[in-house]
Coordinates of N, CA and C in Angstrom, one line a residue:
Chain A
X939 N -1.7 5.5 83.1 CA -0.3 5.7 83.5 C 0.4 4.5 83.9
X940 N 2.0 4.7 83.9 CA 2.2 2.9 84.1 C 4.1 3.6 84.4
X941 N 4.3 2.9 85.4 CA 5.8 2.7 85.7 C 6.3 1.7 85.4
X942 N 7.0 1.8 84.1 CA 7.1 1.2 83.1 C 8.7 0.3 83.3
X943 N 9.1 -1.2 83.2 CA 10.3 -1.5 83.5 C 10.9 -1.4 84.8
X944 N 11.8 -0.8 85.0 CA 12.9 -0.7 85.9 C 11.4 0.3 87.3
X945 N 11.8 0.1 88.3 CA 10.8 0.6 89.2 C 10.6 1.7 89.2
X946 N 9.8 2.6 89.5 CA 9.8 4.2 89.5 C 9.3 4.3 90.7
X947 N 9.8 5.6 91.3 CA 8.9 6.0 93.1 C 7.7 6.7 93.1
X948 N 7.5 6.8 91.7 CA 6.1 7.8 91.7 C 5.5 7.6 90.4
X949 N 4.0 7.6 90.2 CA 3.1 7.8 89.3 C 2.2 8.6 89.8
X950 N 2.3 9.6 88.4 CA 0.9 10.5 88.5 C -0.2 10.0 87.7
X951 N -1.2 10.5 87.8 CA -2.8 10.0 86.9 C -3.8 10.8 86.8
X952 N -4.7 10.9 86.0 CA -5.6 11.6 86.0 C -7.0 10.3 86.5
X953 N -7.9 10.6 87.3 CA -9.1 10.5 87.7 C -9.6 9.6 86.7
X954 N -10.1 8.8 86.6 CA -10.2 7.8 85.3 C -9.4 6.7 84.3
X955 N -8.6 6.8 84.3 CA -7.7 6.4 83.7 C -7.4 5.0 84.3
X956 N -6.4 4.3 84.0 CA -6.3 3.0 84.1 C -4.8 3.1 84.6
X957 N -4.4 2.8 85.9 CA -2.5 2.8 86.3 C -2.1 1.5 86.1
X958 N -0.8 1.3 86.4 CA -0.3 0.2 85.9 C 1.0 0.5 86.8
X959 N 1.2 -0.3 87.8 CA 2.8 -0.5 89.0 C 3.1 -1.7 88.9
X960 N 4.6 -1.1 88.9 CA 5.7 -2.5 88.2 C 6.2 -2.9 89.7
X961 N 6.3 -3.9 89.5 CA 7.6 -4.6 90.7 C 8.4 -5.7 90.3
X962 N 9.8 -5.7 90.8 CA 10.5 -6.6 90.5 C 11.1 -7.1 91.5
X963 N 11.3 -8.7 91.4 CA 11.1 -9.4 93.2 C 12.6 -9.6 93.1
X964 N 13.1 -10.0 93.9 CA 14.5 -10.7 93.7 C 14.4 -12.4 93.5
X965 N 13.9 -13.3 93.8 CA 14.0 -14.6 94.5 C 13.2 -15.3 93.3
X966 N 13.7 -16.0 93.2 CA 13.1 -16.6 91.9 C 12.2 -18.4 92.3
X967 N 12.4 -18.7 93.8 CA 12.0 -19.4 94.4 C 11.0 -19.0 95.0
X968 N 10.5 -18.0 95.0 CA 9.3 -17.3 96.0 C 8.0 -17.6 95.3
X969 N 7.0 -18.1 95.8 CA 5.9 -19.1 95.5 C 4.4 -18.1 95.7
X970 N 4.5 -16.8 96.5 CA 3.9 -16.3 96.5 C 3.6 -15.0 96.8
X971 N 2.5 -14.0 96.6 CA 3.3 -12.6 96.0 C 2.0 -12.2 96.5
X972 N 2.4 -10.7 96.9 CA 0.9 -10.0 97.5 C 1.2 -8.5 97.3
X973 N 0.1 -7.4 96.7 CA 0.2 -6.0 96.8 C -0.5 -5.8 97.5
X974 N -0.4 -4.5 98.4 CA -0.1 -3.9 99.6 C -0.6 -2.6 99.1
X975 N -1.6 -1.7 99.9 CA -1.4 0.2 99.2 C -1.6 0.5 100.9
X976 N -0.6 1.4 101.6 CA -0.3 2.1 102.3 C -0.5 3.5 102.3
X977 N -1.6 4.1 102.8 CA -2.1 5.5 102.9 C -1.4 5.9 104.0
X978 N -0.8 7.7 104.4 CA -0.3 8.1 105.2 C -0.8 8.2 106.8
X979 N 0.6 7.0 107.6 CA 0.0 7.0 109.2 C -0.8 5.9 109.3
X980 N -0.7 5.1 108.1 CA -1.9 3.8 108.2 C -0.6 2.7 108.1
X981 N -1.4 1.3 108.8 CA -0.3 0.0 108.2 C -0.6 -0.2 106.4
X982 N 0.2 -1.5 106.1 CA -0.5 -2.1 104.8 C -1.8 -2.6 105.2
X983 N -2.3 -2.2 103.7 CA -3.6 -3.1 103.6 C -3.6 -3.4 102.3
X984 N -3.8 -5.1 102.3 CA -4.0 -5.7 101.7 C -5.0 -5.6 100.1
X985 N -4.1 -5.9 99.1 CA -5.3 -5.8 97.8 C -5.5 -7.0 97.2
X986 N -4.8 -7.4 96.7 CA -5.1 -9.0 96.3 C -3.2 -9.7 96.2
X987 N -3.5 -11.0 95.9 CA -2.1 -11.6 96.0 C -2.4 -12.7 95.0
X988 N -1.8 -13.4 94.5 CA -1.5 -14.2 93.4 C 0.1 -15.3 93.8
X989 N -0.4 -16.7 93.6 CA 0.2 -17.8 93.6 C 1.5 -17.8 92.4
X990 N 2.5 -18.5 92.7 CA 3.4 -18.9 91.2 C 3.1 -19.7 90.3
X991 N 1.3 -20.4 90.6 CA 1.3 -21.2 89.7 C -0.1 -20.3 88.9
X992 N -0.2 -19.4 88.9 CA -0.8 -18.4 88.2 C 0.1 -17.6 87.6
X993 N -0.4 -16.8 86.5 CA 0.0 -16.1 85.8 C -0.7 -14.6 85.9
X994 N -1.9 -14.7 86.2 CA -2.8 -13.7 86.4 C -4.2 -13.9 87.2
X995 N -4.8 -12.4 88.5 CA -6.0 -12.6 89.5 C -6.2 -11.3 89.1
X996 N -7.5 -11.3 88.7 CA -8.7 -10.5 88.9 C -9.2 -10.3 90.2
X997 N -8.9 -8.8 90.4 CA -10.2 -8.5 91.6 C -10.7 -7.7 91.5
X998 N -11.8 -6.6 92.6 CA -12.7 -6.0 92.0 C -11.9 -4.3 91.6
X999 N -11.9 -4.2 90.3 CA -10.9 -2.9 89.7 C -9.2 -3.5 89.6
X1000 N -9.0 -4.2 90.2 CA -7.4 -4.3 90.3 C -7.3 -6.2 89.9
X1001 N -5.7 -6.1 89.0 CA -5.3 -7.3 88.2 C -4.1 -7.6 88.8
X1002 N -3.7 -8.4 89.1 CA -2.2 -8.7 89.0 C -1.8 -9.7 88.0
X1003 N -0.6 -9.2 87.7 CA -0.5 -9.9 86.4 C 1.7 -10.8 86.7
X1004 N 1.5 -11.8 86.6 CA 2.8 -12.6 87.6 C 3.7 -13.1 86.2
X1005 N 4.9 -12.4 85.9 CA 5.8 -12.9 84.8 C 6.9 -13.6 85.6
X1006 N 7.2 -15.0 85.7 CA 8.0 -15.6 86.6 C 9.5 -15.6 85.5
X1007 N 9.4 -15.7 84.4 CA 10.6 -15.7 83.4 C 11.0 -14.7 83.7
X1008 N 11.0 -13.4 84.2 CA 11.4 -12.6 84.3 C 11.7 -11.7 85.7
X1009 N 10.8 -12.4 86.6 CA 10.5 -11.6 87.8 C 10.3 -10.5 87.7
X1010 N 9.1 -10.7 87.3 CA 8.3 -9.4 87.3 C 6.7 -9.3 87.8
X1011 N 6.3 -8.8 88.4 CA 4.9 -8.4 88.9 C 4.2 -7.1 88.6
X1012 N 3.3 -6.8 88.2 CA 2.4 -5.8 88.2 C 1.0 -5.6 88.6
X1013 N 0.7 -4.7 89.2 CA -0.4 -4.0 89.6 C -1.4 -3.0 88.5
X1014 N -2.5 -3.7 88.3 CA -3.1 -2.6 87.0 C -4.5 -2.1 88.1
X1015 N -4.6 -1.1 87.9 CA -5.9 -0.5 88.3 C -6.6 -0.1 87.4
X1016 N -8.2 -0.5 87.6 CA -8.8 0.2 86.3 C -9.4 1.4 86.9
X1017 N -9.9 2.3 86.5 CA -10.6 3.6 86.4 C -10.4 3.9 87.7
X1018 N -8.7 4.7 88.1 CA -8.1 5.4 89.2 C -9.1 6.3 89.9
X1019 N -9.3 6.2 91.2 CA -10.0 7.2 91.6 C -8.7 8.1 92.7
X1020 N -9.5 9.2 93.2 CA -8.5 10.3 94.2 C -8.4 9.2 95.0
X1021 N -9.1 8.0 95.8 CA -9.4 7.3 97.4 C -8.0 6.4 96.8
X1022 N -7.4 6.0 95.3 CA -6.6 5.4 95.3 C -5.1 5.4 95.5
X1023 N -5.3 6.9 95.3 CA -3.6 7.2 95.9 C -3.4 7.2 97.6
X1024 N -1.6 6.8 97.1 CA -1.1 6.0 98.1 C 0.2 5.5 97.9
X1025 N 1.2 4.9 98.7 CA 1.8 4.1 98.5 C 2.0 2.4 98.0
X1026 N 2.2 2.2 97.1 CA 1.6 0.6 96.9 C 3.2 0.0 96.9
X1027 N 3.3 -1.3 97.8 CA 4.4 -2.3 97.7 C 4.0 -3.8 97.3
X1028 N 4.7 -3.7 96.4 CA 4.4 -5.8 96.1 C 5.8 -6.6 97.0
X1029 N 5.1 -7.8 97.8 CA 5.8 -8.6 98.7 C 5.8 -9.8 98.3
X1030 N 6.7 -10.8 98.8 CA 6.9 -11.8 98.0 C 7.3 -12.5 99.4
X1031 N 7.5 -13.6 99.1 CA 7.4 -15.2 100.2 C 8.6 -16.1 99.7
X1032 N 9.3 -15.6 99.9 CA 10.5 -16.8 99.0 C 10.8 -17.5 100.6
X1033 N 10.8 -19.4 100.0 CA 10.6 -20.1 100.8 C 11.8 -19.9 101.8
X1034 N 13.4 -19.3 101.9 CA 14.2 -19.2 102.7 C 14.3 -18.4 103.7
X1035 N 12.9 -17.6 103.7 CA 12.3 -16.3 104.3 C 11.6 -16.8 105.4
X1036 N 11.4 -18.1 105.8 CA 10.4 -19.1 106.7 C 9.1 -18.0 106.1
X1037 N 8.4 -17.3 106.6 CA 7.4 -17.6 107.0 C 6.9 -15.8 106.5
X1038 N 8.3 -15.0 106.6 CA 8.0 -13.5 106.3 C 8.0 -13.2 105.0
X1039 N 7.4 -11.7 105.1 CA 7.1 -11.3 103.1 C 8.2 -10.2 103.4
X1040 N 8.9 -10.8 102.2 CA 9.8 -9.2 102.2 C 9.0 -7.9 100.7
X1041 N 9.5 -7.1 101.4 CA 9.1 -6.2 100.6 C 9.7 -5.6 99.4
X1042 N 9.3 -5.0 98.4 CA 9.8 -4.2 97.6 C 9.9 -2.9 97.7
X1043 N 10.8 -1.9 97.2 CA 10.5 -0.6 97.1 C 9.5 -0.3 96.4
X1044 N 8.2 0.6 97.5 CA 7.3 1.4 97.1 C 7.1 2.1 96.2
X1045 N 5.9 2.6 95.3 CA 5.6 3.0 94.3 C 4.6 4.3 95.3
X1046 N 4.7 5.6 94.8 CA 3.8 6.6 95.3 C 2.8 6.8 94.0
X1047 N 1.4 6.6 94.3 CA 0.2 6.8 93.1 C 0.1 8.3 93.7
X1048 N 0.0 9.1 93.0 CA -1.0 10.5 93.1 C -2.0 10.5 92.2
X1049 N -3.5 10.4 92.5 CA -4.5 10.3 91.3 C -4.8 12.1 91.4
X1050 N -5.3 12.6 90.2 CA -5.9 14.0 90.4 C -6.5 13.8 89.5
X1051 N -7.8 15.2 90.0 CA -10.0 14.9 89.8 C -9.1 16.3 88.9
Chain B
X352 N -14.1 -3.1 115.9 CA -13.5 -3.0 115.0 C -12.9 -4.4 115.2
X353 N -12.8 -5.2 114.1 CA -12.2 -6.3 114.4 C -10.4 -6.8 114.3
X354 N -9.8 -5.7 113.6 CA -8.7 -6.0 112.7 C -7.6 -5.7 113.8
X355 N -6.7 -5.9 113.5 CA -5.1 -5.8 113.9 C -5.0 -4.3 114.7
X356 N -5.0 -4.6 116.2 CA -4.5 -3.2 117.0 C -3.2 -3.0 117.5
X357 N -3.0 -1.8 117.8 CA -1.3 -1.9 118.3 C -2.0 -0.3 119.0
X358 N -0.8 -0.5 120.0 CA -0.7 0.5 120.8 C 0.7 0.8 121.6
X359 N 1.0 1.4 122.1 CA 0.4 3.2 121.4 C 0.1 3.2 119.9
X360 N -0.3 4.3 119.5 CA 0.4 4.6 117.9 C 1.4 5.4 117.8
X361 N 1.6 6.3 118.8 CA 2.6 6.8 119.2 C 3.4 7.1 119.9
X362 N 4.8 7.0 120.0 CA 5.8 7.1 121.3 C 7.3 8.0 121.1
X363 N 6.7 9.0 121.8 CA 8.4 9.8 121.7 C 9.0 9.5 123.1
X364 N 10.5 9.5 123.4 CA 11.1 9.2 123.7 C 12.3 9.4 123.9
X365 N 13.0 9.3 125.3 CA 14.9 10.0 125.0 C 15.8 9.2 124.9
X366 N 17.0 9.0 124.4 CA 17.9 8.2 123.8 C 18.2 7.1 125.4
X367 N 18.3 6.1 125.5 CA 18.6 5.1 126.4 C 17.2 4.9 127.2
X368 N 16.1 5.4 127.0 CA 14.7 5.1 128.0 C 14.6 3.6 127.1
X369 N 13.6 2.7 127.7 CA 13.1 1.6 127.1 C 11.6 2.0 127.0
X370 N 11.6 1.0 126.0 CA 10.3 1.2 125.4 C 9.1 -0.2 125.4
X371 N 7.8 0.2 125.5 CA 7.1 -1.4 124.9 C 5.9 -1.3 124.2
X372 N 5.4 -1.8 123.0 CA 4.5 -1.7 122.5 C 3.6 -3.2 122.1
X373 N 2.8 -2.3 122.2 CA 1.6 -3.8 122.3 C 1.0 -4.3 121.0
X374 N 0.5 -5.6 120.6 CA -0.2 -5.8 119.5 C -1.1 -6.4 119.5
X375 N -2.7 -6.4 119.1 CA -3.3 -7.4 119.7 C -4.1 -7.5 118.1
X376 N -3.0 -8.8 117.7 CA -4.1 -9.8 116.6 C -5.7 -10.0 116.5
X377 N -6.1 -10.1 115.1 CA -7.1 -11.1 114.6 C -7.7 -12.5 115.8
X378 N -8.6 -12.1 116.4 CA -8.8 -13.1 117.5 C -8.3 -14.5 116.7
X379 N -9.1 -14.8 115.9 CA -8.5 -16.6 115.4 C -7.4 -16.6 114.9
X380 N -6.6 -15.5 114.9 CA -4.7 -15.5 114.5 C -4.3 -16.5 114.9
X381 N -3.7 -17.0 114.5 CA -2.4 -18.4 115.5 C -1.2 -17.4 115.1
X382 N -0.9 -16.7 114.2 CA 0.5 -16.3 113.6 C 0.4 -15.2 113.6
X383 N 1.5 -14.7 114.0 CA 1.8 -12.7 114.7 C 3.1 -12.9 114.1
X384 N 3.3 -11.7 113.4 CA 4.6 -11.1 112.9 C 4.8 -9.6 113.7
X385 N 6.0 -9.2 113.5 CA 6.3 -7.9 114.1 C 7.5 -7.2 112.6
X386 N 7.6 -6.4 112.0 CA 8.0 -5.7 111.0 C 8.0 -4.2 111.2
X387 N 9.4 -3.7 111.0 CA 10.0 -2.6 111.4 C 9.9 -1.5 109.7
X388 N 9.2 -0.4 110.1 CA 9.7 0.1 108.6 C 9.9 1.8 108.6
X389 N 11.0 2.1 107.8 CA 11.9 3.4 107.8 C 10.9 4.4 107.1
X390 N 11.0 5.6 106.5 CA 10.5 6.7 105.9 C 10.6 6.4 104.5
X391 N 9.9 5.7 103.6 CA 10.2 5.8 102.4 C 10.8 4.3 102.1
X392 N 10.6 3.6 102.9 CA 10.9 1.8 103.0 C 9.8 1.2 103.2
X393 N 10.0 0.3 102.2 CA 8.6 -1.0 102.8 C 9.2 -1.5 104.2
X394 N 8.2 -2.4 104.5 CA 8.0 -3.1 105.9 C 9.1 -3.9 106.0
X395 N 10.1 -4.2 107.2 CA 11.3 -5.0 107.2 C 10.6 -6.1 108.5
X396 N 10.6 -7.7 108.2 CA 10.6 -8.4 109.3 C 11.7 -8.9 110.0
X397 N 10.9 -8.7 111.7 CA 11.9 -8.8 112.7 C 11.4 -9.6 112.9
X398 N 10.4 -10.5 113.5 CA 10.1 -12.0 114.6 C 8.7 -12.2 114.1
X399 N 8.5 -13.7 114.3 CA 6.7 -14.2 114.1 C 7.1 -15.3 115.1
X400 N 5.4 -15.7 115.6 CA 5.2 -15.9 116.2 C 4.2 -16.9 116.1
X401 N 4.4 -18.5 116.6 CA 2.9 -19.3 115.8 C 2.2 -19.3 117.4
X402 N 1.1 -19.3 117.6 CA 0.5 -19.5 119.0 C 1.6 -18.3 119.9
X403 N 2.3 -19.5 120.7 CA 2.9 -18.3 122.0 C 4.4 -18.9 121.5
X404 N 5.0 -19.5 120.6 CA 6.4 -20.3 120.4 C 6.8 -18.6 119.5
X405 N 7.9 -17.8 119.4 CA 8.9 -17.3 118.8 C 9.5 -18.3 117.5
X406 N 9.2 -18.0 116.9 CA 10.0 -19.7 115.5 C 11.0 -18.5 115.0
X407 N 10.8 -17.8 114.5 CA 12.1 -17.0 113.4 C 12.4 -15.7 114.2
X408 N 13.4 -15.4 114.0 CA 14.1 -13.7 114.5 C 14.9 -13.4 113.4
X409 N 14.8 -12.1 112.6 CA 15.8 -11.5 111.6 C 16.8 -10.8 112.4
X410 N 18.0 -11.1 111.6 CA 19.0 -10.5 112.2 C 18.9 -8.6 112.7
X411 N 17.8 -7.9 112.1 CA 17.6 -6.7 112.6 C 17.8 -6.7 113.9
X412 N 16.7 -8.0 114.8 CA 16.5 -7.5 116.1 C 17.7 -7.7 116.8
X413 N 18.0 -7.3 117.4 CA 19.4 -6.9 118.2 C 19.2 -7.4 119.9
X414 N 20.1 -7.7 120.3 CA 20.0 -8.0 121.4 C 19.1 -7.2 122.5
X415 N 18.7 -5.7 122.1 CA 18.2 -4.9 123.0 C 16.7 -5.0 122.3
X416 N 16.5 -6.2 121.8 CA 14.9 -6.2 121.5 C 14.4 -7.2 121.5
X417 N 13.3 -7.1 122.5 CA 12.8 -9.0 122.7 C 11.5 -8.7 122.3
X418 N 10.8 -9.4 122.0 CA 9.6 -9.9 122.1 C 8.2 -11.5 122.6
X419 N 7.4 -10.7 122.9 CA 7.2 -12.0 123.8 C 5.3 -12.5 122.9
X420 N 5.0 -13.4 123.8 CA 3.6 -13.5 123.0 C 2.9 -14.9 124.4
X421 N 3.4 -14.1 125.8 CA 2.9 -15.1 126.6 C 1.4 -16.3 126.6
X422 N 0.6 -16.3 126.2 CA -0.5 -16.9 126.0 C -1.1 -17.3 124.6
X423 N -0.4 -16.1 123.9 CA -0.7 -16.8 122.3 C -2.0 -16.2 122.2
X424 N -2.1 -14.8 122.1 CA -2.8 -13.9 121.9 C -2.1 -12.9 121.6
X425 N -2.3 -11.5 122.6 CA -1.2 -10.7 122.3 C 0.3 -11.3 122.3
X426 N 0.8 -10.2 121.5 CA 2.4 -9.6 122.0 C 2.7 -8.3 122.1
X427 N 3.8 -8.4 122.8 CA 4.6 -7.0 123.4 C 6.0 -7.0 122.2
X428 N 6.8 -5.7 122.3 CA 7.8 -5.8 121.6 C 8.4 -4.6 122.1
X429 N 9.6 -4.7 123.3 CA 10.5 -4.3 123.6 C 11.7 -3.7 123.3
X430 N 12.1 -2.6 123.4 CA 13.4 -2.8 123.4 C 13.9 -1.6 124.8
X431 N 14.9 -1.8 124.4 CA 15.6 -1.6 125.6 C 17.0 -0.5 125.3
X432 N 17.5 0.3 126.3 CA 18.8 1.3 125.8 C 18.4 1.8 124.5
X433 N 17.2 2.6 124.0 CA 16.6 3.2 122.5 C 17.8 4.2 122.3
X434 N 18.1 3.8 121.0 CA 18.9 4.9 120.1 C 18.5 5.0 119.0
X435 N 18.4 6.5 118.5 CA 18.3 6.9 118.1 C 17.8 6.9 116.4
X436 N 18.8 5.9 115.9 CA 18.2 5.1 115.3 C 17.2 3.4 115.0
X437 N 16.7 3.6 116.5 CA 15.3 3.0 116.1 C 14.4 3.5 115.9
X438 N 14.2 5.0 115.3 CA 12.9 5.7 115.2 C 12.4 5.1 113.6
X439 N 11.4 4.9 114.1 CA 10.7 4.4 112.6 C 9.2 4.2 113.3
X440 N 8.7 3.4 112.2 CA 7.6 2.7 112.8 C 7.4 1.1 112.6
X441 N 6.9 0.5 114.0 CA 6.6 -0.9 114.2 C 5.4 -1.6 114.0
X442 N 4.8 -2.2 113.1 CA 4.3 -2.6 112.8 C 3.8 -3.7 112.9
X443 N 2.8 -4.3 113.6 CA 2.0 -6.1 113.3 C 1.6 -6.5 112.6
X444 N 1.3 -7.8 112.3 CA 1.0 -8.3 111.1 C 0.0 -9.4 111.5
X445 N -1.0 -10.9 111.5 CA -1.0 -11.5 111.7 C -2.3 -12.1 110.7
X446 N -2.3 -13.5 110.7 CA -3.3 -13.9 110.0 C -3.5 -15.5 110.4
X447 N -4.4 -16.4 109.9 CA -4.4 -17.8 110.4 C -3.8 -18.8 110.0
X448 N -3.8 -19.9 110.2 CA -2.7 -20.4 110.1 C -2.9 -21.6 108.4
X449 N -4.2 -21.4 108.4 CA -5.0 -22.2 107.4 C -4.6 -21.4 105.9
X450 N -4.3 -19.8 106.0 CA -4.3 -19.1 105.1 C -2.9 -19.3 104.6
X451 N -2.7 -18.8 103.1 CA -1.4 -19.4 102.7 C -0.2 -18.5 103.1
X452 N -0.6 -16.8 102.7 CA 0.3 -16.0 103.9 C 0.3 -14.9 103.4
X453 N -1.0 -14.2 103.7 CA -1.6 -13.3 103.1 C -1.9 -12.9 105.0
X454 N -1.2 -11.3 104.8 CA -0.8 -11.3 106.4 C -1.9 -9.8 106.7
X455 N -2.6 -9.4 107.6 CA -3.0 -8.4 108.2 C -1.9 -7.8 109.2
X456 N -2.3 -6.5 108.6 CA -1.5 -5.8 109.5 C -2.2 -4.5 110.2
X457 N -1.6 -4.1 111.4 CA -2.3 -3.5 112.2 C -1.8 -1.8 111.9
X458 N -2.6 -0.2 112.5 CA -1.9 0.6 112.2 C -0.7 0.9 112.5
X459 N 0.2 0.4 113.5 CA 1.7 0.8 113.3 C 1.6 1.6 114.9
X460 N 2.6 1.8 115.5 CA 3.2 1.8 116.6 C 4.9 3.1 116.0
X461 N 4.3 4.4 116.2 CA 5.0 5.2 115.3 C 6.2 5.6 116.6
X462 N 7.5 5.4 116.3 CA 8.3 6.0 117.5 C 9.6 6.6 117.0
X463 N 9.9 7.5 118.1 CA 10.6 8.6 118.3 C 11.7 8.9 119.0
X464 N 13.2 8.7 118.6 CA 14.0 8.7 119.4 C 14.8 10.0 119.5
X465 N 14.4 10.7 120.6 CA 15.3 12.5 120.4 C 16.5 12.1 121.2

């Protein structure tokens, strides 16, 4: 499943499958970039984050993948489990921000077994 | 547990009471953030913090909201005259200072203004 282009507030999935969440930053100066999955009544927690002088980080099941010509970001999950639904937000660092990540609008995963 | 605490996690509350909530960073933290977020909004930053110095405030925080970080460990985050629309949840953040800015955050400090 994949929210494809323009942002979407929700993805569904089946249990296995491979998701794919889009984000799009504003700041085309921002150097560095981090996804976020937020479960309900929990803070963020951290999943992996990627530099601007990358294009793409592997981590363990999850990719990010950094298109800077475009400002675009994505989150790929491989083989979705139920534990992975949630809220997921990709944040960004643009240098006139000092020091804070601003956020994007949230993506809601629902996986179903 | 080692990670990012806050407390309360919850606080209800009547319109003009003041309020204060606590955060207690990643022991080797030098850098505390504080970040406000709505129902269906990502996390908004209000103030960080390097050691016990205040460096940045977003224009969110409003005069009826301070924050402090006396010794450069914890911090508190105040406010004062609560209306109604500050119900959300407040959130901490912090991480070292070595790291590029890949931030921990704590469960959130959920509040309530009737």
């Amino acid at each position: 499943g994949e929210s494809v282009g323009l942002h979407l507030p929700t993805l569904s999935v089946q249990e296995g499958d491979n998701s794919i969440i889009n984000c799009a930053y504003s700041n085309s100066a921002s150097d560095y970039f981090i996804w976020y999955k937020q479960e309900s009544g929990k803070g963020p927690q951290f999943i992996i984050d990627i530099r601007s002088n990358m294009d793409k980080r592997q981590g363990q099941r999850v990719t990010v993948l950094l298109n800077k010509t475009v400002k675009h970001l994505s989150l790929q999950i491989a083989a979705t489990q139920p534990g992975d639904s949630a809220v997921y937000f990709c944040a960004e660092s643009p240098p006139q921000a000092g020091t804070a990540l601003i956020f994007g609008k949230g993506t809601t995963l629902s996986v179903s077994s | 547990d080692t990670g990012v605490s806050q407390d309360p996690r919850h606080k209800i509350t009547k319109r003009g009471q003041n309020v204060t909530f606590r955060c207690d960073p990643i022991s080797e933290h030098n850098r505390l953030y504080w970040y406000r977020q709505t129902l269906g909004q990502g996390p908004e930053f209000l103030t960080y913090f390097q050691n016990e110095a205040q460096l940045e405030k977003s224009r969110l925080l409003s005069d009826r909201f301070s924050a402090e970080r006396p010794k450069g460990s914890f911090s508190t985050l105040e406010i004062q005259r609560t209306e109604q629309g500050d119900s959300a949840m407040y959130l901490c953040a912090s991480r070292p200072g070595s790291s590029y800015n890949e931030q921990f955050f704590g469960p959130g400090t959920r509040l309530t203004v009737l």
